[in-house]
PDB file of C-alpha atoms and ligand atoms in Angstrom:
ATOM      1  CA  UNK A   1     119.439  80.311 218.691  1.00  0.00           C
ATOM      2  CA  UNK A   2     123.008  81.386 218.235  1.00  0.00           C
ATOM      3  CA  UNK A   3     123.386  83.024 214.858  1.00  0.00           C
ATOM      4  CA  UNK A   4     126.932  81.935 214.363  1.00  0.00           C
ATOM      5  CA  UNK A   5     128.522  82.222 210.971  1.00  0.00           C
ATOM      6  CA  UNK A   6     128.481  78.850 209.202  1.00  0.00           C
ATOM      7  CA  UNK A   7     131.540  77.136 207.751  1.00  0.00           C
ATOM      8  CA  UNK A   8     131.264  75.863 204.176  1.00  0.00           C
ATOM      9  CA  UNK A   9     133.087  72.500 204.217  1.00  0.00           C
ATOM     10  CA  UNK A  10     132.234  71.517 200.633  1.00  0.00           C
ATOM     11  CA  UNK A  11     129.538  72.354 198.088  1.00  0.00           C
ATOM     12  CA  UNK A  12     126.295  71.769 199.982  1.00  0.00           C
ATOM     13  CA  UNK A  13     128.034  70.841 203.262  1.00  0.00           C
ATOM     14  CA  UNK A  14     127.679  73.483 205.971  1.00  0.00           C
ATOM     15  CA  UNK A  15     128.694  73.432 209.633  1.00  0.00           C
ATOM     16  CA  UNK A  16     127.290  75.719 212.340  1.00  0.00           C
ATOM     17  CA  UNK A  17     129.659  75.393 215.277  1.00  0.00           C
ATOM     18  CA  UNK A  18     127.974  75.479 218.699  1.00  0.00           C
ATOM     19  CA  UNK A  19     124.601  76.309 217.185  1.00  0.00           C
ATOM     20  CA  UNK A  20     123.090  75.271 220.501  1.00  0.00           C
ATOM     21  CA  UNK A  21     124.516  76.767 223.700  1.00  0.00           C
ATOM     22  CA  UNK A  22     125.185  74.439 226.611  1.00  0.00           C
ATOM     23  CA  UNK A  23     121.874  75.010 228.479  1.00  0.00           C
ATOM     24  CA  UNK A  24     119.905  74.218 225.316  1.00  0.00           C
ATOM     25  CA  UNK A  25     122.080  71.128 224.700  1.00  0.00           C
ATOM     26  CA  UNK A  26     121.167  69.958 228.209  1.00  0.00           C
ATOM     27  CA  UNK A  27     117.488  70.534 227.538  1.00  0.00           C
ATOM     28  CA  UNK A  28     117.663  68.578 224.270  1.00  0.00           C
ATOM     29  CA  UNK A  29     119.447  65.624 225.902  1.00  0.00           C
ATOM     30  CA  UNK A  30     116.891  65.561 228.745  1.00  0.00           C
ATOM     31  CA  UNK A  31     114.043  65.635 226.220  1.00  0.00           C
ATOM     32  CA  UNK A  32     115.608  62.864 224.102  1.00  0.00           C
ATOM     33  CA  UNK A  33     116.158  60.645 227.157  1.00  0.00           C
ATOM     34  CA  UNK A  34     112.603  61.275 228.398  1.00  0.00           C
ATOM     35  CA  UNK A  35     111.111  60.362 224.999  1.00  0.00           C
ATOM     36  CA  UNK A  36     113.369  57.299 224.861  1.00  0.00           C
ATOM     37  CA  UNK A  37     111.562  55.926 227.905  1.00  0.00           C
ATOM     38  CA  UNK A  38     108.537  55.212 225.689  1.00  0.00           C
ATOM     39  CA  UNK A  39     110.514  54.699 222.440  1.00  0.00           C
ATOM     40  CA  UNK A  40     113.523  52.806 223.824  1.00  0.00           C
ATOM     41  CA  UNK A  41     116.933  52.646 222.178  1.00  0.00           C
ATOM     42  CA  UNK A  42     117.535  49.326 220.440  1.00  0.00           C
ATOM     43  CA  UNK A  43     120.415  47.897 218.449  1.00  0.00           C
ATOM     44  CA  UNK A  44     119.660  47.715 214.701  1.00  0.00           C
ATOM     45  CA  UNK A  45     120.911  44.809 212.608  1.00  0.00           C
ATOM     46  CA  UNK A  46     122.838  45.165 209.363  1.00  0.00           C
ATOM     47  CA  UNK A  47     121.011  44.039 206.235  1.00  0.00           C
ATOM     48  CA  UNK A  48     122.139  40.585 205.036  1.00  0.00           C
ATOM     49  CA  UNK A  49     124.774  39.864 207.725  1.00  0.00           C
ATOM     50  CA  UNK A  50     122.429  40.665 210.660  1.00  0.00           C
ATOM     51  CA  UNK A  51     125.474  41.976 212.541  1.00  0.00           C
ATOM     52  CA  UNK A  52     124.394  44.406 215.257  1.00  0.00           C
ATOM     53  CA  UNK A  53     125.274  48.102 214.866  1.00  0.00           C
ATOM     54  CA  UNK A  54     127.655  49.474 217.483  1.00  0.00           C
ATOM     55  CA  UNK A  55     125.285  52.449 217.903  1.00  0.00           C
ATOM     56  CA  UNK A  56     121.875  52.196 219.519  1.00  0.00           C
ATOM     57  CA  UNK A  57     118.983  53.921 217.773  1.00  0.00           C
ATOM     58  CA  UNK A  58     115.456  55.199 218.137  1.00  0.00           C
ATOM     59  CA  UNK A  59     113.393  57.713 216.132  1.00  0.00           C
ATOM     60  CA  UNK A  60     110.976  60.608 216.544  1.00  0.00           C
ATOM     61  CA  UNK A  61     108.453  61.785 213.983  1.00  0.00           C
ATOM     62  CA  UNK A  62     105.847  60.207 211.708  1.00  0.00           C
ATOM     63  CA  UNK A  63     108.464  57.975 210.052  1.00  0.00           C
ATOM     64  CA  UNK A  64     111.386  56.187 211.684  1.00  0.00           C
ATOM     65  CA  UNK A  65     114.391  54.802 209.844  1.00  0.00           C
ATOM     66  CA  UNK A  66     115.002  51.092 210.427  1.00  0.00           C
ATOM     67  CA  UNK A  67     117.895  48.776 209.599  1.00  0.00           C
ATOM     68  CA  UNK A  68     116.888  45.129 209.543  1.00  0.00           C
ATOM     69  CA  UNK A  69     118.274  41.917 208.015  1.00  0.00           C
ATOM     70  CA  UNK A  70     115.746  42.449 205.182  1.00  0.00           C
ATOM     71  CA  UNK A  71     117.067  45.923 204.366  1.00  0.00           C
ATOM     72  CA  UNK A  72     116.558  49.558 205.266  1.00  0.00           C
ATOM     73  CA  UNK A  73     113.104  51.104 205.428  1.00  0.00           C
ATOM     74  CA  UNK A  74     110.984  53.807 206.995  1.00  0.00           C
ATOM     75  CA  UNK A  75     108.177  52.728 209.307  1.00  0.00           C
ATOM     76  CA  UNK A  76     105.586  54.600 211.401  1.00  0.00           C
ATOM     77  CA  UNK A  77     106.042  52.327 214.434  1.00  0.00           C
ATOM     78  CA  UNK A  78     108.813  51.341 216.820  1.00  0.00           C
ATOM     79  CA  UNK A  79     109.981  47.806 215.889  1.00  0.00           C
ATOM     80  CA  UNK A  80     110.057  46.599 219.513  1.00  0.00           C
ATOM     81  CA  UNK A  81     107.054  48.310 221.143  1.00  0.00           C
ATOM     82  CA  UNK A  82     104.845  48.505 218.030  1.00  0.00           C
ATOM     83  CA  UNK A  83     103.884  52.045 219.119  1.00  0.00           C
ATOM     84  CA  UNK A  84     104.025  55.147 216.893  1.00  0.00           C
ATOM     85  CA  UNK A  85     107.233  57.139 217.348  1.00  0.00           C
ATOM     86  CA  UNK A  86     107.022  60.228 219.591  1.00  0.00           C
ATOM     87  CA  UNK A  87     106.644  63.552 217.777  1.00  0.00           C
ATOM     88  CA  UNK A  88     109.799  65.481 216.883  1.00  0.00           C
ATOM     89  CA  UNK A  89     110.291  68.042 219.680  1.00  0.00           C
ATOM     90  CA  UNK A  90     109.832  71.678 218.602  1.00  0.00           C
ATOM     91  CA  UNK A  91     113.356  72.551 219.699  1.00  0.00           C
ATOM     92  CA  UNK A  92     114.594  70.215 216.936  1.00  0.00           C
ATOM     93  CA  UNK A  93     112.231  71.508 214.273  1.00  0.00           C
ATOM     94  CA  UNK A  94     113.679  74.990 214.881  1.00  0.00           C
ATOM     95  CA  UNK A  95     117.117  74.316 213.320  1.00  0.00           C
ATOM     96  CA  UNK A  96     115.417  72.692 210.331  1.00  0.00           C
ATOM     97  CA  UNK A  97     113.423  75.881 209.789  1.00  0.00           C
ATOM     98  CA  UNK A  98     116.384  78.184 210.145  1.00  0.00           C
ATOM     99  CA  UNK A  99     119.230  76.266 208.501  1.00  0.00           C
ATOM    100  CA  UNK A 100     117.654  73.785 206.068  1.00  0.00           C
ATOM    101  CA  UNK A 101     115.536  75.725 204.883  1.00  0.00           C
ATOM    102  CA  UNK A 102     113.043  73.458 203.167  1.00  0.00           C
ATOM    103  CA  UNK A 103     109.326  74.316 202.857  1.00  0.00           C
ATOM    104  CA  UNK A 104     108.050  71.015 204.297  1.00  0.00           C
ATOM    105  CA  UNK A 105     108.884  69.886 207.833  1.00  0.00           C
ATOM    106  CA  UNK A 106     111.164  66.934 208.595  1.00  0.00           C
ATOM    107  CA  UNK A 107     109.391  63.579 208.960  1.00  0.00           C
ATOM    108  CA  UNK A 108     112.168  61.636 210.645  1.00  0.00           C
ATOM    109  CA  UNK A 109     114.510  62.417 213.496  1.00  0.00           C
ATOM    110  CA  UNK A 110     116.856  59.449 213.760  1.00  0.00           C
ATOM    111  CA  UNK A 111     118.535  59.309 217.161  1.00  0.00           C
ATOM    112  CA  UNK A 112     121.960  57.637 217.297  1.00  0.00           C
ATOM    113  CA  UNK A 113     123.426  56.884 220.720  1.00  0.00           C
ATOM    114  CA  UNK A 114     127.177  56.260 220.732  1.00  0.00           C
ATOM    115  CA  UNK A 115     128.272  54.656 223.975  1.00  0.00           C
ATOM    116  CA  UNK A 116     131.919  53.606 224.513  1.00  0.00           C
ATOM    117  CA  UNK A 117     133.575  52.358 221.333  1.00  0.00           C
ATOM    118  CA  UNK A 118     130.610  52.909 219.002  1.00  0.00           C
ATOM    119  CA  UNK A 119     131.208  54.270 215.494  1.00  0.00           C
ATOM    120  CA  UNK A 120     129.500  54.274 212.095  1.00  0.00           C
ATOM    121  CA  UNK A 121     130.885  53.055 208.786  1.00  0.00           C
ATOM    122  CA  UNK A 122     130.741  55.089 205.584  1.00  0.00           C
ATOM    123  CA  UNK A 123     127.275  55.102 204.020  1.00  0.00           C
ATOM    124  CA  UNK A 124     124.862  57.273 202.047  1.00  0.00           C
ATOM    125  CA  UNK A 125     121.482  58.513 203.300  1.00  0.00           C
ATOM    126  CA  UNK A 126     119.489  57.335 200.325  1.00  0.00           C
ATOM    127  CA  UNK A 127     116.285  55.769 201.581  1.00  0.00           C
ATOM    128  CA  UNK A 128     114.283  59.003 201.194  1.00  0.00           C
ATOM    129  CA  UNK A 129     112.040  59.795 198.223  1.00  0.00           C
ATOM    130  CA  UNK A 130     112.638  63.513 198.737  1.00  0.00           C
ATOM    131  CA  UNK A 131     116.285  64.182 197.980  1.00  0.00           C
ATOM    132  CA  UNK A 132     115.697  67.912 197.460  1.00  0.00           C
ATOM    133  CA  UNK A 133     115.762  68.482 201.211  1.00  0.00           C
ATOM    134  CA  UNK A 134     119.095  68.549 203.020  1.00  0.00           C
ATOM    135  CA  UNK A 135     119.984  66.286 205.934  1.00  0.00           C
ATOM    136  CA  UNK A 136     120.275  68.269 209.177  1.00  0.00           C
ATOM    137  CA  UNK A 137     122.450  66.661 211.827  1.00  0.00           C
ATOM    138  CA  UNK A 138     122.845  67.741 215.465  1.00  0.00           C
ATOM    139  CA  UNK A 139     125.787  66.570 217.617  1.00  0.00           C
ATOM    140  CA  UNK A 140     125.607  66.350 221.416  1.00  0.00           C
ATOM    141  CA  UNK A 141     128.092  65.066 223.978  1.00  0.00           C
ATOM    142  CA  UNK A 142     131.495  63.651 223.110  1.00  0.00           C
ATOM    143  CA  UNK A 143     133.420  64.947 220.093  1.00  0.00           C
ATOM    144  CA  UNK A 144     133.294  62.772 216.982  1.00  0.00           C
ATOM    145  CA  UNK A 145     135.573  62.429 213.980  1.00  0.00           C
ATOM    146  CA  UNK A 146     133.201  62.797 211.015  1.00  0.00           C
ATOM    147  CA  UNK A 147     134.585  61.604 207.691  1.00  0.00           C
ATOM    148  CA  UNK A 148     132.921  62.494 204.412  1.00  0.00           C
ATOM    149  CA  UNK A 149     133.681  62.241 200.724  1.00  0.00           C
ATOM    150  CA  UNK A 150     131.849  62.457 197.450  1.00  0.00           C
ATOM    151  CA  UNK A 151     128.881  60.607 196.064  1.00  0.00           C
ATOM    152  CA  UNK A 152     130.950  57.535 195.213  1.00  0.00           C
ATOM    153  CA  UNK A 153     132.909  55.367 197.634  1.00  0.00           C
ATOM    154  CA  UNK A 154     136.153  56.223 195.873  1.00  0.00           C
ATOM    155  CA  UNK A 155     137.908  59.534 195.894  1.00  0.00           C
ATOM    156  CA  UNK A 156     139.250  61.893 198.520  1.00  0.00           C
ATOM    157  CA  UNK A 157     137.646  62.295 201.929  1.00  0.00           C
ATOM    158  CA  UNK A 158     137.775  65.068 204.526  1.00  0.00           C
ATOM    159  CA  UNK A 159     137.497  64.747 208.259  1.00  0.00           C
ATOM    160  CA  UNK A 160     136.019  67.297 210.607  1.00  0.00           C
ATOM    161  CA  UNK A 161     135.549  67.156 214.359  1.00  0.00           C
ATOM    162  CA  UNK A 162     131.913  67.482 215.384  1.00  0.00           C
ATOM    163  CA  UNK A 163     131.482  68.838 218.903  1.00  0.00           C
ATOM    164  CA  UNK A 164     128.548  69.207 221.243  1.00  0.00           C
ATOM    165  CA  UNK A 165     125.994  71.719 219.977  1.00  0.00           C
ATOM    166  CA  UNK A 166     127.221  71.677 216.371  1.00  0.00           C
ATOM    167  CA  UNK A 167     124.743  71.489 213.503  1.00  0.00           C
ATOM    168  CA  UNK A 168     125.826  70.085 210.136  1.00  0.00           C
ATOM    169  CA  UNK A 169     123.760  70.096 206.949  1.00  0.00           C
ATOM    170  CA  UNK A 170     124.424  68.299 203.696  1.00  0.00           C
ATOM    171  CA  UNK A 171     122.275  68.784 200.652  1.00  0.00           C
ATOM    172  CA  UNK A 172     122.320  69.857 197.033  1.00  0.00           C
ATOM    173  CA  UNK A 173     125.313  68.272 195.252  1.00  0.00           C
ATOM    174  CA  UNK A 174     126.333  66.588 198.540  1.00  0.00           C
ATOM    175  CA  UNK A 175     122.941  65.172 199.522  1.00  0.00           C
ATOM    176  CA  UNK A 176     124.151  61.649 198.636  1.00  0.00           C
ATOM    177  CA  UNK A 177     127.715  62.007 199.907  1.00  0.00           C
ATOM    178  CA  UNK A 178     129.324  59.098 201.723  1.00  0.00           C
ATOM    179  CA  UNK A 179     129.821  59.847 205.408  1.00  0.00           C
ATOM    180  CA  UNK A 180     130.462  58.124 208.703  1.00  0.00           C
ATOM    181  CA  UNK A 181     131.858  58.439 212.206  1.00  0.00           C
ATOM    182  CA  UNK A 182     135.454  57.169 212.322  1.00  0.00           C
ATOM    183  CA  UNK A 183     135.531  57.417 216.107  1.00  0.00           C
ATOM    184  CA  UNK A 184     134.152  59.190 219.119  1.00  0.00           C
ATOM    185  CA  UNK A 185     136.586  60.784 221.554  1.00  0.00           C
ATOM    186  CA  UNK A 186     135.630  59.264 224.905  1.00  0.00           C
ATOM    187  CA  UNK A 187     135.059  61.603 227.848  1.00  0.00           C
ATOM    188  CA  UNK A 188     135.603  64.768 225.779  1.00  0.00           C
ATOM    189  CA  UNK A 189     132.239  66.024 227.112  1.00  0.00           C
ATOM    190  CA  UNK A 190     130.211  65.412 230.267  1.00  0.00           C
ATOM    191  CA  UNK A 191     126.872  66.297 228.652  1.00  0.00           C
ATOM    192  CA  UNK A 192     125.463  62.797 228.224  1.00  0.00           C
ATOM    193  CA  UNK A 193     124.812  60.955 231.470  1.00  0.00           C
ATOM    194  CA  UNK A 194     126.669  57.638 231.334  1.00  0.00           C
ATOM    195  CA  UNK A 195     129.058  59.071 228.710  1.00  0.00           C
ATOM    196  CA  UNK A 196     129.087  59.125 224.954  1.00  0.00           C
ATOM    197  CA  UNK A 197     127.517  61.009 222.109  1.00  0.00           C
ATOM    198  CA  UNK A 198     124.025  61.553 220.726  1.00  0.00           C
ATOM    199  CA  UNK A 199     123.450  62.421 217.083  1.00  0.00           C
ATOM    200  CA  UNK A 200     120.068  63.603 215.863  1.00  0.00           C
ATOM    201  CA  UNK A 201     119.517  63.382 212.122  1.00  0.00           C
ATOM    202  CA  UNK A 202     116.507  65.227 210.669  1.00  0.00           C
ATOM    203  CA  UNK A 203     115.252  64.221 207.244  1.00  0.00           C
ATOM    204  CA  UNK A 204     112.340  64.796 204.915  1.00  0.00           C
ATOM    205  CA  UNK A 205     111.284  61.357 203.619  1.00  0.00           C
ATOM    206  CA  UNK A 206     108.267  61.699 201.322  1.00  0.00           C
ATOM    207  CA  UNK A 207     107.760  64.135 198.477  1.00  0.00           C
ATOM    208  CA  UNK A 208     105.304  66.887 199.341  1.00  0.00           C
TER     209      UNK A 208
HETATM  210  C1  LIG B 301     124.443  59.106 210.598  1.00  0.00           C
HETATM  211  O1  LIG B 301     124.967  59.339 209.506  1.00  0.00           O
HETATM  212  O2  LIG B 301     123.384  58.458 210.711  1.00  0.00           O
HETATM  213  C2  LIG B 301     125.060  59.600 211.868  1.00  0.00           C
HETATM  214  C3  LIG B 301     126.121  60.641 211.707  1.00  0.00           C
HETATM  215  C4  LIG B 301     126.588  61.153 213.036  1.00  0.00           C
HETATM  216  O3  LIG B 301     126.498  60.427 214.039  1.00  0.00           O
HETATM  217  O4  LIG B 301     127.077  62.302 213.101  1.00  0.00           O
HETATM  218 MN1  LIG B 302     123.907  59.028 207.646  1.00  0.00          MN
END
C-alpha cells in the first residue's frame, strides 16, 4: 500500500491521504458490493425515536454494530437475514495492521453507504469494551465533510475533507471524540456505482 506520510490532525487523530490507489479502491468497492449481496444494506433506526438513519448499513466480521429502537449493540448476526456477517476481507485487515497498529485484529467492519443527501450527526464510538484500540476509517467514493471535536459535545470542532482512498484513525486521547459527516459532496467521485460514498469503520470490540 502507498506509504504516504500521514497528517496529524489532533492528538491521536491521523489522516493518510489516498492510502489506497484508485485500482485498489475499485477492488474494495467491488468486494463490499459482492458481500452485500448476502449481507444486504438496511436502514438502522435511531434508539428511542425509531427515526431511520439517512445512511444504509451492513457489517463484516464476527461482530456487527446495530442501531435499534432499544439502543446500540454488537451482534454476531445480520438483523434481517439472521445469518452471520461475512468475514472482514483481507484487504481491509491490512490497513489495520499497518496503521492501527493494535496486537489483536478488528472484530467489526461497519459499512456505511451514503446515497444522495445522506449524512451522519455528531456521535461518539463508545459501544466497544476495548477502547485501547483506535478506530480505523476508510473513505471511498464522493468527498465528505468530516467534523470532529473533543470528547465532550461542547468546545471547538475542526472539519476536514475526506476523499476516496483516505484512511483516518482516531485513538488514544481522541478515541472517544465526537465526530460526524456534515455532508457528502455529490458527484465528486465516480467510484461508487449509482453514486455516493462508502465508509468502512474497523473496530476492536472485545478485550483480548
Ligand atoms: C461513522 O462515524 O460511523 C462514519 C464516519 C464516516 O462516514 O466517515
Ligand atoms: Mn463513528
